[in-house]
């Protein structure tokens, strides 16, 4: 019993020690901050200290260092130490190597096991007979806002602060193109401290830009400072999915909304809530899945809508969380068609070969031996099948003259090592090889006037060979545009 208590005692002590090693309360700059060093000389040491939650020095902790130059480039090769282990005083030490590029550098220290613990300082490398940035570098600015002042210093050939020197400013983008009217001050005269100032003017496009300062009497003498323009505050939610129709009881494909700022820049990592306004004006959330989503790197969030049994005009709404900003798309719920599985939204192939996602919706499937329709099936060669599909035609195509087309991709067994061949259904049901050239695609049904819902009965009978069959169908307009079930084919695996 005493042995157990003694072991337990040491376990408690060990656990407390381990907890103290990782529980960082703060990382602070101790010494060497805000140095100004001559170009070509190393810096003095820069010292950071890690503290535990009790405020005591934290030893044995890993600290990572990052160095960023005035143009927002990572320059860790200019550090003498990239990673350090804190000593008994909780200190981690680094320094800058000798560096000939003048400008303001930003040194950041981060706890390896808790990246939220950060400390940093600026280091200025001073040049001779040049101009270089010393403040306001590598700012992050919301689109539509001017930057804070960016300060440059002029030093003459005698290593003295140079007053009364004219400095010109330009704003250039990441590929070196000058942005007209990109700075608040395009030319300035240095003061007694050799200082000149300007700001980047509100930019509507995202990305990293550079304010370039050059001496008027010697334009080859330049310095630069980076400015990162990010998306501004959310201003607009738009639907990337056009208004569409959906049979009662059917689920839509992905309905895509996009969140942007006032200049059309994508706003990322924001939560959108989805709801549905019924024909009577009631707001519901039971027919959307998911009910909320976070905007991705393109500012987009997706949901799906399941049509209720009650027909009529519904509005699918996306609303920015904790905001009144919203966008919507109309969904016309129509009478149910034959109970076919959803094949999602259409893909549109333009005559020039361009592929687009569009708002026609497809349903279709295969019924084997009188069973239910499914989107994919595994069967045997002797089975009798029926393949049918339906199209909710894109709004602007209703009433247009079009051909109904049917194409199948066929891969013989074994499918892992066999080539894939393409076939098309001609008028009357004849199956012929297709070269994948749009010009040689023949119609299954000629010259139909597209209704809002178009049914396509493709095949009834047994197959004549084993393998994998993937069935695509759709309609071709008179301008050569083909709208088909590109999201999801009917997939049939035929065994012997």
XYZ file of C-alpha atoms in Angstrom:
496
model
C 0.000 0.000 0.000
C 2.839 2.346 0.908
C 4.588 1.474 -2.331
C 1.414 2.394 -4.230
C 1.112 5.716 -2.376
C 4.753 6.512 -3.029
C 4.326 5.761 -6.744
C 1.169 7.836 -6.877
C 2.987 10.715 -5.170
C 5.726 10.709 -7.776
C 3.157 10.455 -10.572
C 1.492 13.607 -9.255
C 4.835 15.397 -9.069
C 5.794 14.231 -12.583
C 2.393 15.231 -14.030
C 2.678 18.682 -12.471
C 6.176 19.088 -13.893
C 5.090 17.987 -17.374
C 2.079 20.332 -17.261
C 4.342 23.215 -16.316
C 6.596 22.455 -19.277
C 3.826 22.857 -21.848
C 1.474 25.364 -20.203
C 2.848 28.573 -21.658
C 1.201 31.728 -20.376
C 3.275 34.244 -22.300
C 6.166 34.774 -24.672
C 7.833 38.169 -24.221
C 10.662 40.169 -25.768
C 13.427 40.677 -23.212
C 16.322 42.330 -25.030
C 17.612 43.385 -28.448
C 14.365 44.753 -29.851
C 14.068 47.585 -32.399
C 17.732 47.565 -33.323
C 19.157 49.597 -36.178
C 22.223 47.950 -37.677
C 24.467 48.883 -40.614
C 24.073 46.923 -43.830
C 26.618 44.110 -43.935
C 26.764 43.696 -40.145
C 25.061 41.111 -37.936
C 22.636 42.247 -35.269
C 23.071 42.022 -31.530
C 21.309 39.044 -29.996
C 17.535 39.260 -29.641
C 16.210 37.561 -26.512
C 12.704 36.225 -25.854
C 11.470 34.620 -22.634
C 8.760 31.998 -22.179
C 6.734 32.117 -18.969
C 4.467 29.471 -17.483
C 0.992 30.137 -16.104
C 2.488 31.109 -12.726
C 4.743 33.707 -14.361
C 7.903 31.658 -13.861
C 10.521 31.096 -16.586
C 9.628 28.072 -18.709
C 12.644 25.952 -19.648
C 12.850 23.256 -22.294
C 10.218 24.822 -24.559
C 10.690 25.021 -28.339
C 10.536 28.507 -29.882
C 10.441 29.047 -33.653
C 11.672 32.256 -35.300
C 10.473 33.840 -38.558
C 11.998 36.849 -40.329
C 9.972 38.892 -42.850
C 11.494 41.682 -44.941
C 9.892 44.993 -45.927
C 8.393 43.423 -49.055
C 6.655 40.667 -47.034
C 9.090 37.936 -48.086
C 10.188 35.307 -45.572
C 13.940 35.625 -45.031
C 14.754 32.929 -42.468
C 18.106 32.342 -44.156
C 19.156 35.691 -42.655
C 18.650 34.337 -39.117
C 21.482 32.788 -37.140
C 19.005 30.545 -35.281
C 15.631 29.351 -36.662
C 14.552 27.222 -33.688
C 15.701 27.400 -30.074
C 15.093 25.531 -26.819
C 14.499 27.825 -23.838
C 17.210 27.685 -21.166
C 16.859 27.625 -17.378
C 15.846 31.301 -17.470
C 13.179 30.549 -20.082
C 15.182 32.415 -22.722
C 15.428 31.695 -26.448
C 17.991 33.666 -28.438
C 18.583 34.471 -32.090
C 20.243 37.186 -34.194
C 20.338 38.442 -37.783
C 23.232 37.475 -40.009
C 25.129 40.141 -41.911
C 22.777 41.431 -44.616
C 23.336 44.010 -47.336
C 19.662 44.678 -48.131
C 18.508 47.779 -46.287
C 15.002 48.049 -44.888
C 12.706 47.195 -42.025
C 12.548 43.538 -40.991
C 10.032 41.914 -38.683
C 11.188 39.120 -36.378
C 8.486 36.896 -34.868
C 8.929 34.282 -32.143
C 6.265 31.578 -31.734
C 5.867 28.748 -29.230
C 6.004 25.478 -31.178
C 3.371 23.770 -28.995
C 1.106 26.831 -28.723
C 1.253 29.017 -31.866
C -1.105 31.527 -30.233
C 1.814 32.612 -28.031
C 3.666 35.131 -30.195
C 6.120 37.956 -29.613
C 8.022 40.062 -32.091
C 10.123 43.085 -32.851
C 11.309 45.178 -35.758
C 14.918 45.387 -36.924
C 16.105 48.116 -39.301
C 19.057 47.443 -41.583
C 20.414 50.865 -42.547
C 21.868 51.391 -46.010
C 24.272 53.998 -47.394
C 23.571 56.226 -50.401
C 20.065 54.850 -50.794
C 16.443 55.002 -49.647
C 14.795 52.254 -47.589
C 11.588 51.579 -45.655
C 11.686 51.901 -41.867
C 8.037 51.848 -40.778
C 4.586 50.712 -41.919
C 5.943 47.788 -43.925
C 3.991 44.663 -44.843
C 0.664 46.012 -43.629
C -2.570 44.097 -43.996
C -5.287 46.392 -45.341
C -8.944 45.693 -46.041
C -9.935 46.203 -49.672
C -11.287 49.710 -50.163
C -9.136 51.240 -47.405
C -5.952 53.284 -47.632
C -2.896 51.916 -45.886
C -1.356 53.537 -42.851
C 1.604 55.817 -43.640
C 4.701 54.044 -44.917
C 7.929 55.772 -43.947
C 11.188 55.695 -45.913
C 14.573 57.071 -44.916
C 17.209 58.612 -47.201
C 20.884 58.178 -46.271
C 23.647 59.826 -48.308
C 27.007 58.453 -49.427
C 28.608 59.754 -46.212
C 26.192 57.656 -44.131
C 24.337 60.764 -42.995
C 20.598 61.372 -42.837
C 19.872 63.207 -46.072
C 17.415 66.111 -45.990
C 15.971 68.031 -48.941
C 16.129 65.019 -51.260
C 13.247 64.380 -53.655
C 11.839 60.863 -53.527
C 9.275 59.510 -56.006
C 6.719 56.827 -55.110
C 4.848 54.284 -57.222
C 2.584 51.344 -56.409
C 3.213 48.125 -58.336
C 1.440 44.769 -58.212
C 2.976 41.341 -57.713
C 3.974 41.024 -61.391
C 5.598 44.459 -61.545
C 2.820 46.434 -63.249
C 2.535 50.011 -62.012
C -0.895 50.956 -60.640
C -1.880 54.454 -61.723
C -2.857 56.793 -58.892
C -1.787 54.109 -56.447
C -0.272 56.332 -53.737
C -1.497 59.353 -51.812
C 1.819 61.169 -52.305
C 3.739 60.495 -55.494
C 6.703 62.735 -54.680
C 8.086 64.043 -51.382
C 11.130 65.925 -50.080
C 12.981 64.367 -47.158
C 12.898 66.199 -43.822
C 15.751 66.845 -41.388
C 15.687 63.175 -40.351
C 15.851 62.024 -43.964
C 12.248 60.821 -43.796
C 9.529 60.756 -46.473
C 6.018 59.319 -46.241
C 3.221 58.082 -48.439
C 0.237 55.687 -48.343
C -1.179 53.073 -50.679
C -4.552 54.214 -52.002
C -7.610 52.022 -51.514
C -7.323 49.113 -53.919
C -10.259 47.063 -55.119
C -8.223 43.964 -55.939
C -6.719 41.496 -53.501
C -3.072 40.545 -53.257
C 0.323 41.894 -52.298
C 1.368 45.263 -53.704
C 4.605 47.172 -53.304
C 5.278 50.850 -52.729
C 8.551 51.587 -54.480
C 10.524 54.660 -53.424
C 13.253 55.954 -55.753
C 15.611 58.918 -55.571
C 14.640 61.515 -58.168
C 18.287 62.305 -58.951
C 19.257 58.616 -59.149
C 16.265 56.349 -59.934
C 18.392 53.210 -59.590
C 18.482 53.843 -55.839
C 15.242 52.296 -54.619
C 13.558 50.806 -51.602
C 10.224 49.023 -51.307
C 7.549 48.133 -48.784
C 4.836 45.527 -49.192
C 1.126 46.081 -48.558
C -1.318 43.151 -48.478
C -4.867 43.975 -49.554
C -7.400 41.507 -48.169
C -11.121 41.287 -48.748
C -13.085 43.998 -47.004
C -16.165 43.548 -44.874
C -18.912 41.307 -46.304
C -21.348 43.264 -48.446
C -23.171 40.898 -50.796
C -24.380 37.312 -51.073
C -25.116 36.180 -54.611
C -26.387 32.848 -55.889
C -24.150 31.129 -58.417
C -27.037 28.755 -59.135
C -29.775 30.122 -61.391
C -33.449 29.864 -60.484
C -34.561 26.275 -61.094
C -37.485 23.852 -60.944
C -37.614 20.733 -58.811
C -40.250 17.971 -58.697
C -42.024 17.536 -55.373
C -40.115 15.157 -53.131
C -36.859 15.482 -55.095
C -33.539 16.811 -53.784
C -31.560 19.374 -55.736
C -27.899 19.283 -56.582
C -25.559 21.679 -54.775
C -26.952 25.207 -54.637
C -23.967 27.565 -54.428
C -23.897 31.008 -52.815
C -20.949 33.401 -52.835
C -20.067 36.003 -50.189
C -18.142 39.065 -51.406
C -17.096 42.497 -50.226
C -18.251 45.710 -51.883
C -15.706 45.214 -54.684
C -16.588 41.626 -55.552
C -13.692 40.051 -53.649
C -14.424 36.682 -52.063
C -14.879 36.771 -48.288
C -13.710 33.517 -46.718
C -14.300 31.675 -43.453
C -17.698 33.226 -42.697
C -20.786 31.295 -41.665
C -23.885 31.369 -43.877
C -27.246 30.161 -42.573
C -29.756 28.645 -45.001
C -33.535 28.822 -44.850
C -36.512 28.472 -47.179
C -39.428 30.830 -47.668
C -42.557 28.863 -48.596
C -45.247 30.106 -51.026
C -47.198 31.352 -47.978
C -44.232 33.362 -46.679
C -43.286 31.012 -43.837
C -39.555 30.533 -43.154
C -38.419 26.938 -42.614
C -35.052 25.189 -42.279
C -36.200 21.574 -42.398
C -35.802 21.209 -46.162
C -32.169 22.355 -46.471
C -29.061 20.324 -45.742
C -26.759 21.529 -44.387
C -28.566 24.343 -42.565
C -25.325 26.344 -42.424
C -21.887 26.279 -44.025
C -18.610 28.201 -43.892
C -17.437 30.035 -47.007
C -14.400 28.430 -48.634
C -11.335 29.989 -50.271
C -13.556 31.211 -53.120
C -16.120 32.726 -50.760
C -18.561 29.931 -51.652
C -20.907 27.906 -49.455
C -23.194 25.081 -50.599
C -26.440 23.511 -49.540
C -29.134 21.239 -51.015
C -32.885 21.702 -51.085
C -35.462 18.918 -50.828
C -38.737 19.942 -52.447
C -41.833 19.568 -50.236
C -44.963 17.883 -51.553
C -46.760 21.237 -51.824
C -46.107 22.778 -55.234
C -45.362 26.456 -55.786
C -42.631 29.110 -55.728
C -40.101 28.716 -52.913
C -37.161 30.978 -52.130
C -33.923 29.405 -50.846
C -32.141 32.044 -48.752
C -28.534 32.346 -47.532
C -27.938 34.817 -44.689
C -24.613 35.878 -43.187
C -24.561 34.859 -39.524
C -25.248 37.758 -37.137
C -26.056 40.009 -40.081
C -28.900 41.084 -42.334
C -26.856 40.447 -45.502
C -28.598 37.778 -47.566
C -29.048 36.373 -51.058
C -31.536 33.961 -52.545
C -32.531 31.765 -55.454
C -36.057 30.879 -56.596
C -37.108 27.220 -56.686
C -40.329 26.323 -58.470
C -41.594 23.046 -56.991
C -43.552 21.216 -59.699
C -45.593 18.031 -59.880
C -43.612 14.868 -59.257
C -42.319 12.957 -62.249
C -41.746 9.252 -62.449
C -39.939 8.285 -59.261
C -36.385 8.442 -60.599
C -33.151 9.025 -58.649
C -31.651 12.513 -58.782
C -28.675 12.939 -61.118
C -27.940 16.493 -59.975
C -27.583 19.694 -61.959
C -26.663 19.835 -65.606
C -23.327 20.345 -67.268
C -23.375 22.503 -70.400
C -20.944 21.921 -73.270
C -20.773 24.995 -75.492
C -20.062 24.694 -79.195
C -16.527 26.045 -78.588
C -15.781 23.254 -76.091
C -16.297 25.326 -72.932
C -17.846 23.421 -70.011
C -20.257 25.223 -67.670
C -22.353 24.195 -64.665
C -25.978 25.198 -65.264
C -29.353 24.955 -63.572
C -31.243 22.290 -65.519
C -31.758 19.270 -63.252
C -31.639 15.612 -64.199
C -33.218 12.463 -62.816
C -32.799 8.969 -64.163
C -32.082 5.368 -63.437
C -32.295 1.729 -64.373
C -34.940 -0.769 -63.265
C -33.845 -4.423 -63.345
C -36.430 -7.185 -63.774
C -39.293 -4.863 -62.851
C -37.639 -3.523 -59.700
C -37.252 0.043 -58.480
C -35.219 2.581 -60.422
C -31.681 3.138 -59.107
C -28.863 5.394 -60.231
C -26.357 2.534 -60.241
C -26.760 -1.217 -60.311
C -24.836 -4.472 -60.596
C -26.683 -7.105 -62.652
C -26.177 -10.160 -64.834
C -26.312 -10.269 -68.612
C -29.627 -12.117 -68.817
C -31.540 -9.521 -66.756
C -34.226 -7.411 -68.425
C -33.860 -3.688 -67.845
C -35.597 -0.374 -68.416
C -33.548 2.856 -68.568
C -35.418 6.143 -68.279
C -34.575 9.735 -67.505
C -36.183 13.115 -67.064
C -34.917 16.662 -67.450
C -36.178 19.812 -65.778
C -35.151 22.082 -68.618
C -33.254 25.292 -67.948
C -35.712 28.207 -67.777
C -34.457 30.096 -70.819
C -34.469 26.909 -72.931
C -38.162 26.093 -72.425
C -39.898 26.182 -75.796
C -36.643 26.053 -77.743
C -36.136 23.520 -80.521
C -33.619 20.858 -79.580
C -32.471 17.303 -80.222
C -32.526 14.734 -77.432
C -29.159 12.945 -77.295
C -28.065 9.766 -75.493
C -24.441 8.634 -75.100
C -22.964 5.619 -73.289
C -19.381 5.026 -72.148
C -18.656 1.275 -72.292
C -15.702 -0.480 -70.621
C -15.448 -4.268 -71.161
C -14.507 -6.644 -68.350
C -12.074 -6.578 -66.670
C -12.718 -2.857 -66.378
C -9.423 -2.143 -64.556
C -7.374 -3.044 -67.629
C -9.758 -2.335 -70.510
C -10.143 0.683 -72.748
C -13.382 2.691 -72.734
C -15.464 3.060 -75.903
C -18.274 5.512 -76.607
C -21.595 4.829 -78.294
C -24.670 6.889 -79.129
C -28.328 6.053 -79.544
C -29.652 7.084 -82.950
C -33.251 7.705 -83.943
C -35.127 4.419 -83.684
C -32.786 3.093 -80.984
C -29.845 1.992 -83.143
C -26.578 1.816 -81.161
C -23.528 3.085 -83.073
C -19.959 4.003 -82.206
C -19.209 7.669 -81.452
C -15.877 9.429 -81.973
C -16.446 12.023 -79.180
C -16.624 14.752 -81.825
C -19.650 17.026 -81.189
C -20.051 17.358 -84.953
C -20.768 13.620 -85.324
C -23.176 13.282 -82.391
C -26.484 12.101 -83.841
C -29.875 12.712 -82.189
C -31.936 10.089 -80.398
C -35.043 12.238 -80.938
C -35.107 15.004 -83.564
C -36.414 18.545 -83.226
C -38.474 18.549 -80.045
C -39.950 21.693 -78.528
C -38.558 21.579 -75.016
C -41.167 21.402 -72.281
C -40.360 22.463 -68.728
C -40.040 18.754 -67.876
C -38.727 16.453 -70.589
C -38.971 12.672 -70.203
C -36.499 10.419 -72.034
C -37.234 6.680 -72.386
C -33.886 5.314 -73.503
C -33.830 1.522 -73.487
C -35.908 -1.565 -72.707
C -34.615 -5.128 -72.999
C -31.474 -7.111 -72.196
C -27.858 -6.158 -72.835
C -25.663 -7.966 -75.335
C -22.314 -7.776 -73.544
C -20.689 -7.626 -70.115
C -18.817 -4.648 -68.705
C -19.358 -1.212 -67.208
C -21.908 1.050 -68.900
C -22.275 4.733 -67.968
C -25.236 6.492 -69.557
C -25.439 10.220 -70.314
C -28.393 12.017 -71.875
C -29.583 15.541 -72.485
C -30.592 18.002 -75.165
C -28.714 19.867 -77.902
C -29.838 23.351 -78.928
C -29.662 24.638 -82.484
C -26.470 26.605 -81.713
C -24.672 23.361 -80.792
C -24.911 23.795 -77.003
C -25.381 20.426 -75.263
C -26.958 20.260 -71.789
C -26.475 16.845 -70.133
C -26.180 14.978 -66.829
C -22.471 15.641 -66.370
C -22.576 15.503 -62.564
C -23.777 11.901 -62.321
C -24.313 9.257 -65.041
C -26.513 6.177 -64.738
C -23.947 3.498 -63.845
C -24.501 -0.174 -64.762
C -22.088 -3.055 -64.064
C -23.067 -6.068 -66.198
C -21.665 -9.422 -65.074
C -21.824 -12.703 -67.054
